[in-house]
Coordinates of C-alpha atoms in Angstrom, one line a residue:
Chain A
M71 CA 55.4 0.9 -36.2
V72 CA 53.4 2.9 -34.1
I73 CA 51.5 6.0 -37.5
K74 CA 49.9 8.0 -35.6
D75 CA 49.1 10.1 -37.9
I76 CA 44.3 10.9 -38.6
Y77 CA 42.9 12.9 -41.6
Y78 CA 38.9 13.5 -41.9
I79 CA 38.0 12.9 -45.3
E80 CA 35.2 14.0 -46.7
K81 CA 32.7 11.3 -48.0
E82 CA 32.7 12.1 -51.6
N83 CA 36.0 12.6 -51.5
W84 CA 35.8 9.0 -50.0
Q85 CA 33.8 8.3 -52.4
K86 CA 36.6 9.1 -55.1
F87 CA 39.3 7.8 -53.4
L88 CA 37.6 3.9 -53.7
E89 CA 36.7 4.0 -57.7
S90 CA 40.4 5.4 -58.1
L91 CA 41.6 2.5 -55.9
L92 CA 39.5 0.0 -58.2
R93 CA 42.2 0.6 -61.4
E94 CA 44.5 -0.8 -58.8
Y95 CA 43.2 -3.2 -57.0
E96 CA 40.7 -6.3 -56.5
L97 CA 38.1 -4.0 -54.4
V98 CA 35.6 -5.9 -51.9
A99 CA 33.0 -4.4 -50.2
P100 CA 29.4 -5.0 -47.8
L101 CA 27.2 -4.6 -49.7
E102 CA 23.2 -5.2 -47.9
E103 CA 21.9 -8.2 -49.9
P104 CA 18.6 -10.0 -48.9
G105 CA 19.9 -12.4 -46.9
G106 CA 21.3 -9.4 -45.4
F107 CA 24.7 -7.8 -45.7
E108 CA 27.2 -9.8 -47.3
Y109 CA 31.3 -9.1 -48.9
R110 CA 31.3 -8.4 -52.8
S111 CA 33.6 -7.6 -55.4
I112 CA 33.0 -4.3 -56.0
T113 CA 33.0 -3.3 -59.9
L114 CA 32.2 0.5 -60.8
E115 CA 28.6 -0.5 -61.3
N116 CA 28.1 -1.1 -57.9
L117 CA 31.1 1.2 -56.0
E118 CA 27.8 3.4 -55.1
R119 CA 25.9 0.5 -52.9
I120 CA 28.7 -0.4 -50.6
V121 CA 28.0 0.2 -46.6
Y122 CA 29.7 0.2 -43.8
P123 CA 27.7 -1.7 -41.0
G124 CA 27.5 -1.0 -37.7
V125 CA 29.1 -4.6 -36.3
R126 CA 30.7 -7.4 -37.8
L127 CA 29.0 -9.5 -40.7
A128 CA 29.0 -12.9 -41.4
Q129 CA 32.3 -13.2 -42.9
S130 CA 34.3 -12.2 -41.8
A131 CA 38.6 -11.4 -43.4
K132 CA 39.6 -15.2 -43.2
F133 CA 37.8 -15.7 -45.4
F134 CA 39.2 -14.3 -48.4
I135 CA 43.3 -14.6 -46.4
Y136 CA 42.5 -18.8 -46.1
P137 CA 39.8 -19.4 -48.2
P138 CA 37.8 -22.4 -47.4
Q139 CA 39.3 -24.3 -49.9
E140 CA 42.3 -24.3 -51.8
T141 CA 44.6 -25.8 -53.8
V142 CA 48.4 -25.7 -52.1
S143 CA 50.6 -27.6 -55.3
Q144 CA 50.4 -24.7 -57.7
E145 CA 51.8 -21.3 -57.6
E146 CA 48.7 -20.1 -60.1
S147 CA 46.3 -20.3 -57.7
L148 CA 47.8 -17.5 -56.0
P149 CA 46.7 -13.4 -56.7
Q150 CA 47.0 -11.6 -59.8
K151 CA 45.5 -8.0 -57.8
K152 CA 46.1 -7.3 -54.5
K153 CA 43.0 -7.1 -52.8
V154 CA 41.4 -4.1 -51.0
I155 CA 39.0 -5.6 -48.0
L156 CA 37.1 -2.9 -47.0
G157 CA 34.6 -3.1 -43.6
V158 CA 36.4 -5.5 -41.6
K159 CA 36.0 -5.7 -37.6
A160 CA 38.4 -5.0 -34.8
C161 CA 37.8 -9.3 -34.3
D162 CA 38.9 -10.1 -37.7
L163 CA 41.9 -8.3 -37.0
K164 CA 43.1 -9.7 -33.7
A165 CA 41.3 -13.3 -35.5
L166 CA 44.6 -13.1 -38.0
V167 CA 46.9 -12.4 -35.5
A168 CA 45.7 -15.2 -34.0
L169 CA 46.7 -17.3 -38.1
D170 CA 49.2 -15.5 -38.7
E171 CA 51.1 -16.8 -35.6
I172 CA 49.6 -20.4 -37.1
F173 CA 50.7 -19.7 -40.3
L174 CA 53.6 -18.1 -40.4
G175 CA 54.8 -18.8 -37.2
G176 CA 57.4 -21.5 -36.3
D177 CA 59.9 -23.2 -38.2
L178 CA 57.7 -23.4 -41.3
V179 CA 56.1 -20.5 -43.1
D180 CA 52.7 -21.9 -44.9
P181 CA 54.1 -20.3 -48.3
F182 CA 50.3 -19.7 -50.2
Y183 CA 48.6 -17.9 -47.0
K184 CA 51.2 -15.9 -46.8
T185 CA 51.4 -14.4 -50.4
W186 CA 47.1 -14.1 -49.9
R187 CA 48.3 -11.8 -47.0
E188 CA 50.9 -10.1 -48.5
N189 CA 48.3 -9.1 -51.3
T190 CA 45.8 -8.3 -48.9
I191 CA 45.0 -4.4 -47.9
L192 CA 42.4 -4.4 -45.0
I193 CA 40.2 -0.9 -44.2
S194 CA 38.7 -1.4 -41.3
S195 CA 35.5 0.1 -39.9
D196 CA 34.3 1.0 -36.3
C197 CA 31.5 -1.0 -34.7
P198 CA 28.6 1.8 -33.4
Q199 CA 26.5 -0.7 -33.1
P200 CA 27.5 -4.2 -31.8
G201 CA 25.2 -7.2 -31.6
E202 CA 23.8 -8.9 -29.7
T203 CA 26.6 -11.9 -29.7
C204 CA 29.7 -9.5 -29.3
F205 CA 31.2 -10.1 -26.9
C206 CA 35.2 -9.0 -27.4
N207 CA 35.0 -6.2 -24.1
L208 CA 35.4 -10.3 -21.9
L209 CA 38.7 -10.9 -23.7
G210 CA 39.9 -7.8 -23.6
G211 CA 38.7 -6.1 -27.1
S212 CA 36.5 -3.5 -28.0
P213 CA 34.2 -2.3 -30.6
F214 CA 37.3 -0.8 -32.9
A215 CA 40.2 -1.4 -33.7
E216 CA 43.2 0.1 -32.2
S217 CA 45.7 -2.7 -34.9
G218 CA 46.4 -4.7 -37.5
F219 CA 44.5 -2.9 -40.2
D220 CA 45.7 -0.6 -42.7
L221 CA 43.4 2.0 -42.9
N222 CA 40.9 2.4 -40.3
L223 CA 37.6 4.4 -40.5
S224 CA 35.4 5.6 -37.7
F225 CA 32.3 7.4 -39.5
I226 CA 31.2 10.8 -38.0
G227 CA 29.2 13.0 -39.5
D228 CA 29.6 13.4 -43.2
G229 CA 32.6 12.4 -43.2
V230 CA 35.1 10.4 -42.0
L231 CA 38.3 9.7 -40.3
V232 CA 41.0 7.9 -40.2
D233 CA 43.5 6.2 -39.0
V234 CA 46.8 5.2 -41.0
G235 CA 48.4 1.9 -39.8
S236 CA 51.2 0.6 -42.0
E237 CA 53.5 2.1 -44.2
K238 CA 51.0 0.0 -46.7
G239 CA 47.6 2.2 -46.4
K240 CA 49.9 5.3 -45.9
E241 CA 51.5 5.2 -49.5
M242 CA 47.5 4.3 -50.7
L243 CA 46.0 7.5 -49.8
E244 CA 49.5 9.3 -51.6
K245 CA 49.1 7.7 -54.8
H246 CA 46.0 7.7 -54.7
N247 CA 45.9 11.5 -53.8
V248 CA 42.5 11.3 -51.9
S249 CA 41.8 14.5 -50.6
R250 CA 42.5 15.1 -47.5
Q251 CA 42.8 16.9 -43.8
P252 CA 44.5 16.3 -41.1
A253 CA 41.4 15.7 -38.1
E254 CA 41.1 18.5 -35.7
E255 CA 40.2 17.9 -31.9
A256 CA 37.0 18.6 -32.0
R257 CA 36.3 15.3 -34.7
L258 CA 38.7 13.0 -32.7
R259 CA 36.1 13.5 -29.7
I260 CA 32.9 13.3 -31.0
R261 CA 35.2 9.9 -32.6
D262 CA 35.8 8.6 -29.1
A263 CA 32.4 9.9 -27.5
D264 CA 30.8 7.0 -30.1
R265 CA 33.5 4.4 -29.8
K266 CA 32.7 4.6 -25.2
Q267 CA 28.5 4.5 -26.5
S268 CA 29.6 1.0 -28.7
V269 CA 31.1 0.1 -25.6
E270 CA 28.8 1.0 -23.2
K271 CA 26.0 -1.1 -25.7
L272 CA 28.7 -4.5 -25.3
K273 CA 28.8 -3.7 -21.3
E274 CA 25.3 -3.4 -21.6
T275 CA 24.6 -6.7 -23.6
N276 CA 27.2 -8.9 -21.7
K277 CA 26.0 -7.6 -18.1
E278 CA 25.4 -10.6 -17.0
F279 CA 28.2 -12.9 -17.8
S280 CA 31.6 -12.9 -16.2
F281 CA 34.9 -15.4 -17.0
G282 CA 36.4 -15.0 -13.5
E283 CA 39.0 -12.2 -12.4
N284 CA 41.5 -14.1 -15.4
I285 CA 40.9 -14.9 -18.4
A286 CA 44.1 -16.7 -18.8
D287 CA 42.0 -19.1 -16.2
V288 CA 38.8 -19.3 -17.8
V289 CA 39.0 -23.4 -18.2
K290 CA 41.6 -24.1 -16.6
G291 CA 40.5 -27.2 -13.6
H292 CA 37.3 -27.7 -15.3
Y293 CA 38.1 -30.7 -17.9
E294 CA 35.9 -33.1 -16.0
S295 CA 33.3 -30.9 -15.0
P296 CA 30.0 -31.2 -16.4
V297 CA 29.3 -28.4 -18.1
W298 CA 30.9 -29.8 -22.0
Q299 CA 27.7 -32.6 -21.1
K300 CA 25.3 -30.0 -20.6
F301 CA 25.8 -27.5 -23.1
A302 CA 26.6 -30.9 -26.1
E303 CA 23.2 -32.5 -25.4
T304 CA 22.1 -29.4 -27.7
C305 CA 24.6 -29.7 -29.8
V306 CA 23.7 -31.6 -33.2
G307 CA 27.9 -31.9 -34.4
C308 CA 27.1 -29.1 -37.6
C309 CA 30.7 -27.7 -37.4
A310 CA 29.1 -24.2 -38.2
C311 CA 31.1 -23.2 -35.0
T312 CA 34.4 -23.0 -36.3
N313 CA 33.8 -22.6 -40.1
I314 CA 32.2 -19.2 -39.4
C315 CA 35.0 -18.6 -36.1
P316 CA 38.0 -16.2 -37.2
S317 CA 39.9 -17.8 -36.1
C318 CA 40.3 -21.2 -36.8
H319 CA 42.4 -22.9 -38.2
C320 CA 42.6 -27.0 -38.9
F321 CA 41.8 -28.1 -42.2
L322 CA 43.3 -30.9 -44.4
L323 CA 44.6 -32.0 -47.3
T324 CA 43.3 -34.3 -49.8
D325 CA 44.8 -35.6 -53.9
L326 CA 44.5 -35.3 -56.4
S327 CA 47.3 -36.0 -57.5
T328 CA 47.7 -38.3 -60.6
P329 CA 48.9 -42.1 -60.4
G330 CA 50.7 -43.3 -62.9
S331 CA 53.1 -46.7 -62.8
K332 CA 56.2 -44.9 -64.2
L333 CA 58.0 -41.7 -62.3
S334 CA 57.1 -39.4 -65.2
S335 CA 53.6 -40.1 -65.7
V336 CA 52.7 -39.1 -61.8
E337 CA 51.5 -35.4 -60.8
F338 CA 51.1 -34.7 -57.5
K339 CA 48.0 -32.7 -56.7
K340 CA 46.7 -31.3 -53.4
L341 CA 44.0 -29.2 -51.7
R342 CA 43.4 -28.4 -48.2
Y343 CA 39.9 -27.4 -47.7
W344 CA 38.8 -26.0 -43.8
D345 CA 38.2 -28.9 -41.0
S346 CA 36.6 -28.9 -38.0
C347 CA 37.2 -31.3 -34.8
Q348 CA 33.7 -30.6 -33.9
S349 CA 33.4 -32.9 -36.5
T350 CA 33.6 -36.7 -35.3
G351 CA 35.8 -38.2 -38.6
Y352 CA 39.0 -35.8 -37.3
T353 CA 40.5 -37.5 -34.8
R354 CA 39.8 -40.7 -35.9
V355 CA 43.1 -42.3 -36.7
A356 CA 43.7 -45.7 -39.4
G357 CA 42.1 -48.5 -37.4
G358 CA 38.7 -46.5 -36.4
A359 CA 40.4 -45.9 -32.4
N360 CA 39.5 -42.5 -31.8
P361 CA 40.1 -40.3 -28.4
R362 CA 37.6 -37.9 -29.2
K363 CA 34.0 -40.3 -30.3
K364 CA 31.7 -38.2 -28.1
L365 CA 29.7 -34.6 -29.1
A366 CA 30.5 -33.6 -24.9
D367 CA 35.0 -34.2 -25.5
R368 CA 34.6 -33.1 -29.2
L369 CA 33.1 -29.2 -27.5
K370 CA 34.9 -29.2 -25.2
N371 CA 38.1 -29.6 -27.5
R372 CA 37.1 -26.5 -29.4
Y373 CA 37.2 -24.0 -25.6
Y374 CA 40.4 -26.0 -24.5
C375 CA 41.8 -24.9 -28.0
K376 CA 40.7 -21.7 -28.3
F377 CA 41.3 -20.5 -24.4
E378 CA 44.2 -23.3 -23.1
Y379 CA 46.2 -24.7 -25.7
K380 CA 46.6 -21.9 -27.8
P381 CA 47.5 -19.7 -24.8
S382 CA 49.8 -22.0 -23.7
S383 CA 51.7 -22.9 -26.7
F384 CA 51.1 -19.3 -28.9
N385 CA 50.7 -17.3 -26.6
I386 CA 47.7 -16.3 -28.7
L387 CA 43.3 -15.6 -27.0
A388 CA 41.9 -17.8 -30.3
C389 CA 38.8 -16.0 -29.4
T390 CA 37.9 -12.4 -30.6
G391 CA 34.3 -12.1 -29.0
C392 CA 33.4 -12.0 -31.8
G393 CA 30.1 -14.4 -31.3
R394 CA 29.2 -15.7 -34.7
C395 CA 29.6 -19.0 -33.3
V396 CA 26.9 -18.3 -31.5
D397 CA 24.7 -16.4 -34.1
A398 CA 26.1 -19.6 -36.2
C399 CA 24.9 -22.1 -33.9
Q400 CA 22.2 -24.6 -34.5
G401 CA 21.3 -25.8 -31.2
K402 CA 21.7 -22.0 -29.1
I403 CA 24.9 -23.3 -27.6
D404 CA 26.6 -19.7 -26.9
I405 CA 30.6 -19.5 -25.9
R406 CA 29.3 -17.0 -22.9
E407 CA 26.6 -18.8 -21.2
V408 CA 28.7 -22.1 -21.1
L409 CA 31.9 -20.3 -20.3
S410 CA 30.4 -18.4 -17.3
A411 CA 28.8 -21.6 -16.1
L412 CA 32.2 -23.2 -15.6
Q413 CA 32.6 -19.7 -13.0
P414 CA 32.9 -20.7 -9.7
T415 CA 28.9 -19.7 -8.5
R416 CA 29.4 -16.2 -7.6
Chain B
M49 CA 59.1 -23.4 -50.5
N50 CA 56.5 -26.1 -50.6
P51 CA 55.6 -27.9 -47.6
Y52 CA 52.4 -29.4 -49.0
L53 CA 54.0 -31.2 -52.3
P54 CA 55.5 -35.1 -52.1
V55 CA 58.3 -35.9 -53.8
K56 CA 58.5 -38.9 -56.0
A57 CA 59.7 -42.2 -55.1
Q58 CA 60.2 -45.6 -56.4
I59 CA 58.6 -48.6 -54.9
E60 CA 61.3 -51.1 -55.0
E61 CA 60.7 -53.9 -52.9
V62 CA 57.6 -55.1 -50.8
I63 CA 57.9 -57.5 -48.8
E64 CA 55.4 -59.8 -47.1
E65 CA 56.9 -59.7 -43.0
T66 CA 52.6 -61.3 -42.3
S67 CA 49.2 -62.0 -43.8
N68 CA 47.6 -58.4 -43.6
I69 CA 52.3 -55.9 -42.8
K70 CA 53.6 -54.7 -45.9
T71 CA 57.5 -53.4 -45.5
F72 CA 57.6 -50.9 -48.9
V73 CA 61.3 -50.7 -50.4
L74 CA 61.1 -47.1 -51.3
K75 CA 63.9 -45.2 -53.9
P76 CA 63.5 -41.9 -53.3
E77 CA 63.8 -39.9 -56.6
E78 CA 65.7 -37.1 -54.8
G79 CA 68.1 -37.9 -51.3
F80 CA 65.4 -37.9 -47.6
S81 CA 67.6 -38.5 -44.5
F82 CA 65.5 -38.3 -41.6
A83 CA 66.6 -38.5 -37.6
T84 CA 64.8 -41.5 -36.4
G85 CA 62.0 -41.5 -34.7
Q86 CA 60.6 -39.1 -37.2
F87 CA 58.2 -39.2 -39.6
L88 CA 56.8 -38.6 -43.1
E89 CA 53.8 -38.1 -44.9
L90 CA 52.4 -41.0 -46.9
T91 CA 50.8 -40.7 -50.8
V92 CA 49.5 -43.0 -52.9
P93 CA 48.4 -41.0 -55.7
G94 CA 44.8 -39.9 -56.1
V95 CA 43.9 -42.1 -53.1
G96 CA 45.5 -40.1 -50.2
E97 CA 48.4 -39.1 -47.6
A98 CA 48.5 -40.8 -44.5
P99 CA 51.8 -40.2 -41.7
F100 CA 54.1 -43.4 -41.2
T101 CA 57.3 -43.4 -39.1
P102 CA 60.0 -45.3 -41.4
S103 CA 61.8 -48.7 -40.1
S104 CA 64.5 -48.4 -42.0
S105 CA 67.7 -47.2 -40.8
P106 CA 68.4 -43.7 -40.8
H107 CA 72.4 -44.1 -41.6
E108 CA 70.8 -45.7 -45.2
K109 CA 70.8 -42.6 -46.9
D110 CA 69.6 -44.1 -50.1
K111 CA 66.7 -46.0 -49.6
V112 CA 63.3 -45.7 -47.0
D113 CA 61.4 -47.9 -45.4
V114 CA 58.0 -48.0 -44.4
T115 CA 56.4 -51.3 -43.1
I116 CA 52.8 -50.5 -42.9
M117 CA 49.9 -53.0 -41.4
K118 CA 46.8 -52.7 -44.2
V119 CA 43.9 -51.0 -41.5
G120 CA 42.6 -48.3 -43.7
G121 CA 41.7 -46.4 -47.1
V122 CA 45.0 -45.4 -47.9
T123 CA 46.8 -48.7 -46.1
S124 CA 44.3 -51.5 -48.9
E125 CA 45.2 -49.8 -51.8
L126 CA 49.1 -49.0 -50.9
H127 CA 48.9 -52.7 -50.2
Q128 CA 47.7 -53.9 -53.8
M129 CA 50.9 -51.8 -55.1
K130 CA 54.1 -53.7 -56.8
K131 CA 56.9 -53.1 -57.5
K132 CA 58.3 -50.2 -59.4
E133 CA 55.2 -48.6 -58.0
V134 CA 55.6 -44.8 -57.3
V135 CA 54.4 -43.2 -54.0
G136 CA 54.6 -39.7 -52.6
I137 CA 56.6 -38.5 -49.7
R138 CA 57.3 -35.8 -48.0
G139 CA 59.0 -35.1 -44.5
P140 CA 60.6 -36.2 -42.6
Y141 CA 58.6 -34.5 -40.0
G142 CA 58.6 -33.7 -35.7
K143 CA 61.7 -34.5 -33.5
G144 CA 63.0 -37.9 -33.3
Y145 CA 64.8 -40.7 -30.7
P146 CA 67.6 -38.2 -28.5
L147 CA 69.7 -40.9 -29.7
D148 CA 72.3 -38.4 -27.6
K149 CA 71.3 -38.4 -24.7
M150 CA 70.8 -42.4 -24.7
Y151 CA 74.6 -42.5 -25.1
G152 CA 76.1 -44.5 -22.1
K153 CA 72.9 -46.0 -21.5
E154 CA 70.7 -49.2 -21.1
V155 CA 68.6 -48.3 -23.5
L156 CA 65.0 -50.3 -22.9
I157 CA 63.2 -51.4 -26.3
L158 CA 59.8 -52.3 -25.9
G159 CA 57.5 -52.8 -28.8
G160 CA 53.9 -54.0 -29.9
G161 CA 52.7 -55.6 -33.3
V162 CA 53.4 -53.6 -35.4
G163 CA 55.1 -50.5 -33.3
M164 CA 58.8 -52.4 -34.4
A165 CA 58.9 -50.9 -37.6
P166 CA 60.1 -47.4 -35.9
L167 CA 61.5 -49.1 -33.1
R168 CA 63.3 -51.2 -36.0
S169 CA 64.5 -48.0 -37.5
F170 CA 65.8 -46.4 -34.0
L171 CA 67.7 -50.3 -33.3
L172 CA 69.8 -50.5 -36.5
G173 CA 70.0 -47.1 -35.8
L174 CA 71.4 -47.6 -32.1
L175 CA 73.2 -50.8 -33.6
G176 CA 74.7 -48.5 -35.8
E177 CA 77.6 -46.8 -33.0
A178 CA 76.4 -49.8 -31.2
D179 CA 79.9 -49.2 -28.6
K180 CA 78.2 -46.1 -27.7
F181 CA 75.2 -47.5 -25.9
K182 CA 75.3 -49.6 -22.4
R183 CA 73.4 -52.5 -23.2
I184 CA 70.4 -53.2 -25.6
I185 CA 67.2 -55.0 -24.8
L186 CA 65.3 -56.1 -27.5
C187 CA 61.5 -57.4 -26.1
Y188 CA 58.5 -57.5 -28.1
G189 CA 55.2 -59.0 -28.3
V190 CA 52.4 -59.8 -31.0
K191 CA 49.3 -61.9 -31.2
T192 CA 50.8 -65.1 -32.3
P193 CA 54.3 -66.0 -34.0
E194 CA 53.0 -65.4 -37.8
D195 CA 52.5 -62.3 -36.5
I196 CA 56.1 -61.0 -35.6
V197 CA 57.4 -58.8 -38.1
Y198 CA 60.9 -58.9 -39.1
K199 CA 61.0 -62.9 -39.2
S200 CA 64.7 -63.0 -40.7
E201 CA 66.9 -60.0 -39.3
F202 CA 65.0 -61.4 -35.8
R203 CA 66.9 -64.7 -35.9
K204 CA 70.4 -62.6 -37.0
W205 CA 69.4 -59.7 -33.5
M206 CA 68.8 -62.8 -31.6
K207 CA 72.9 -63.9 -32.3
N208 CA 74.1 -59.9 -32.2
K209 CA 75.9 -60.1 -29.1
K210 CA 75.6 -56.8 -28.5
L211 CA 72.0 -57.5 -28.5
E212 CA 69.5 -59.2 -25.7
V213 CA 66.6 -60.2 -27.5
Y214 CA 62.7 -60.7 -25.9
R215 CA 59.7 -62.3 -27.7
T216 CA 56.3 -63.5 -26.4
V217 CA 52.9 -64.4 -28.0
D218 CA 49.3 -63.4 -26.4
K219 CA 49.0 -67.4 -28.1
A220 CA 50.9 -69.7 -28.4
D221 CA 51.7 -72.4 -31.1
K222 CA 53.0 -75.5 -31.2
G223 CA 56.5 -74.2 -33.0
W224 CA 56.8 -71.6 -29.9
K225 CA 60.1 -72.2 -27.4
E226 CA 60.0 -68.6 -26.1
T227 CA 57.4 -66.6 -23.6
E228 CA 53.8 -66.6 -23.4
G229 CA 51.3 -63.7 -22.5
V230 CA 51.3 -60.3 -23.1
V231 CA 54.0 -58.3 -23.8
T232 CA 54.5 -56.8 -20.3
V233 CA 55.6 -60.0 -18.3
L234 CA 59.0 -59.7 -20.0
L235 CA 60.2 -57.0 -18.1
D236 CA 59.5 -59.0 -15.1
K237 CA 62.4 -61.2 -17.0
F238 CA 65.1 -59.1 -16.4
E239 CA 66.9 -55.7 -14.2
V240 CA 68.0 -52.7 -15.7
D241 CA 70.2 -50.0 -13.8
L242 CA 67.3 -47.7 -13.5
E243 CA 69.0 -45.0 -13.0
N244 CA 71.7 -45.3 -16.0
S245 CA 68.8 -46.1 -18.6
V246 CA 66.6 -45.5 -20.8
A247 CA 63.2 -46.8 -22.0
V248 CA 61.5 -47.0 -25.6
V249 CA 57.6 -48.1 -26.0
C250 CA 56.3 -48.1 -29.3
G251 CA 52.7 -50.1 -30.2
P252 CA 48.7 -50.4 -30.3
P253 CA 47.5 -47.3 -27.7
I254 CA 46.2 -50.2 -25.4
M255 CA 50.5 -51.8 -25.7
M256 CA 51.4 -48.2 -24.5
K257 CA 49.3 -47.4 -22.3
F258 CA 49.4 -50.6 -19.5
G259 CA 53.4 -50.5 -20.8
T260 CA 54.6 -47.1 -19.6
F261 CA 52.5 -48.4 -16.5
K262 CA 54.8 -50.9 -15.8
L263 CA 57.9 -49.4 -16.2
I264 CA 56.4 -46.5 -14.0
E265 CA 56.1 -49.4 -11.7
L266 CA 59.6 -50.9 -12.2
G267 CA 60.7 -47.5 -10.8
H268 CA 61.7 -46.1 -14.3
K269 CA 61.2 -42.4 -14.7
P270 CA 58.7 -40.9 -16.2
E271 CA 61.3 -38.5 -18.1
N272 CA 63.7 -41.6 -19.1
I273 CA 60.3 -43.3 -21.0
Y274 CA 60.3 -42.9 -24.7
L275 CA 56.9 -43.4 -26.5
S276 CA 55.7 -42.5 -30.3
M277 CA 52.8 -41.1 -30.6
E278 CA 50.5 -42.1 -33.3
K279 CA 47.9 -40.1 -34.1
N280 CA 46.2 -38.7 -37.6
M281 CA 48.9 -36.3 -38.8
S282 CA 47.5 -34.6 -42.2
C283 CA 50.5 -31.6 -42.7
G284 CA 53.1 -32.1 -40.6
V285 CA 54.4 -28.8 -41.0
G286 CA 52.2 -27.7 -37.0
K287 CA 49.5 -25.9 -39.3
C288 CA 46.4 -28.2 -39.5
G289 CA 45.7 -28.7 -36.0
H290 CA 43.9 -32.9 -36.1
C291 CA 47.6 -34.4 -34.1
A292 CA 47.0 -31.6 -31.4
L293 CA 47.7 -33.7 -28.1
G294 CA 47.2 -31.2 -25.7
R295 CA 48.5 -27.8 -26.2
F296 CA 51.2 -29.9 -28.9
F297 CA 51.3 -30.6 -31.7
V298 CA 52.4 -33.7 -32.4
C299 CA 53.4 -33.5 -35.8
K300 CA 56.1 -31.2 -34.2
D301 CA 56.0 -31.3 -31.0
G302 CA 57.6 -35.5 -31.4
P303 CA 56.2 -38.2 -32.1
V304 CA 58.1 -39.2 -29.7
F305 CA 57.6 -37.6 -26.4
T306 CA 59.0 -37.9 -22.7
Y307 CA 56.3 -40.4 -20.8
D308 CA 56.7 -36.7 -18.4
M309 CA 56.1 -34.3 -21.2
I310 CA 52.1 -35.6 -21.7
K311 CA 51.5 -37.7 -18.7
D312 CA 49.0 -35.2 -17.3
I313 CA 46.9 -34.9 -20.6
P314 CA 43.9 -37.1 -21.0
E315 CA 43.5 -37.6 -24.1
I316 CA 47.0 -40.0 -24.6
W317 CA 45.8 -43.6 -24.5
D318 CA 42.4 -43.3 -26.3

């Protein structure tokens, strides 16, 4: 569905709209906290403190749709009220395309993911200040969302341009009756100029890196490369890269069932939490055999998963260039350097 | 439907196969049918869950056998469990052995140790419609005669006219009158029609590796060699990532693969 509506809304009216949303939805938005920008639950008390950072937050939209830990045996763990996430970024939305493939695709739909996904409304915003570790431009992305959102925000001057991306977004604007006007050509031109500027900034930031001619071939034929061992030398196996990643989907099911001697007394309960291919035990089978015993094997797996296995089995690139793993890495491993090092020297 | 929630199954019988292998005959509360080679996730309530391939006939509808070696946390707890106690099962998952592709052919089964478990199911599947196969050969290797599973059934199988059985042990004892040596030596004992045969291999990784290499050496085609891959499947439904084998998820693309499908994946024997 292509919806081309773009409105201009004065900041004051946008704020009234958010206030109105609070009556119907649970609203989550970035606030400036001592540790930086963080998603917080919004109430009338902190509504004024909502900010729209020019770059992605440490947390991605994944945290809200596929929580780090959840019970997957009881229906009551599912949301009561629809949730609106404000301020997600283009990279988050792209990552959700990957997660959708995994959890909603195939023969079997994950009912928990599906419920969270359907009950979450995504309001994205442009990235006028992409960070030093952002590299979406190298993977075909851009610092503003073109799809996957319900509403997208581009702030210009005293107002905001609002792109309507879905029927849900459209209904929300109508129902909460926000005072809006169709976006004028002049304002769209300003936005285009802003967006172009952030693209230029990204290009400048990443000018040292090159992933070869075709991203589909970025790791191809490099399984035996010494690059993996070289970069694994500083890896501490902390799994921060996969935990912070907006598109990593792995989890472990653990058992919290109540045992019993009778059929009627046994009650099954399963908990799932994010797991990481970077942890030693991830591929270990009973008896101790483990195909990925070494750090370098596990580091390599992450790249093969994202750039080779997912594209070939699911037709998705499982990296969106958000660069969160670069920020999170204790060993200062930069995914851009790893991918560039694999390419023949220019 | 919640794919992560097991159904209850009562342990109807516990059969001691060897000092560390037991077969549990389970009676699920709801019907449980599977294609031979598919696996299930078995929950020991309060302890954990692990994947196993049933060892019973796919023709059997209200009971399912699992033959389990005591090797880790879940299996050790399971080995403590007694008749009438309750476990959980969910599944079946993945793709089993394509019996229909084997009709009219010579079927060579190569098993090692507790890897005989899925092969028993497969064999019982074949024997259930034995006339559809040109020939059935079972080769089985274990460390010592004591380690043989399904001892009483083997006696029956060895008398079965539809079946040729060859067995070997790494280390024989006084009473052992059959072959001594690693399982691959059995493959030199007979000839098969390479143009019209399939081989099905299951066992410990090292046995799978050398078994497959030997088959290739003898001229078996990679697309006719079926392997049951052991990985630590957790969700069983292609979501959790644990059983990734190159671009495949063993839980949904396997656990049965032809060697041809996976031969270029570096991690397969580890």
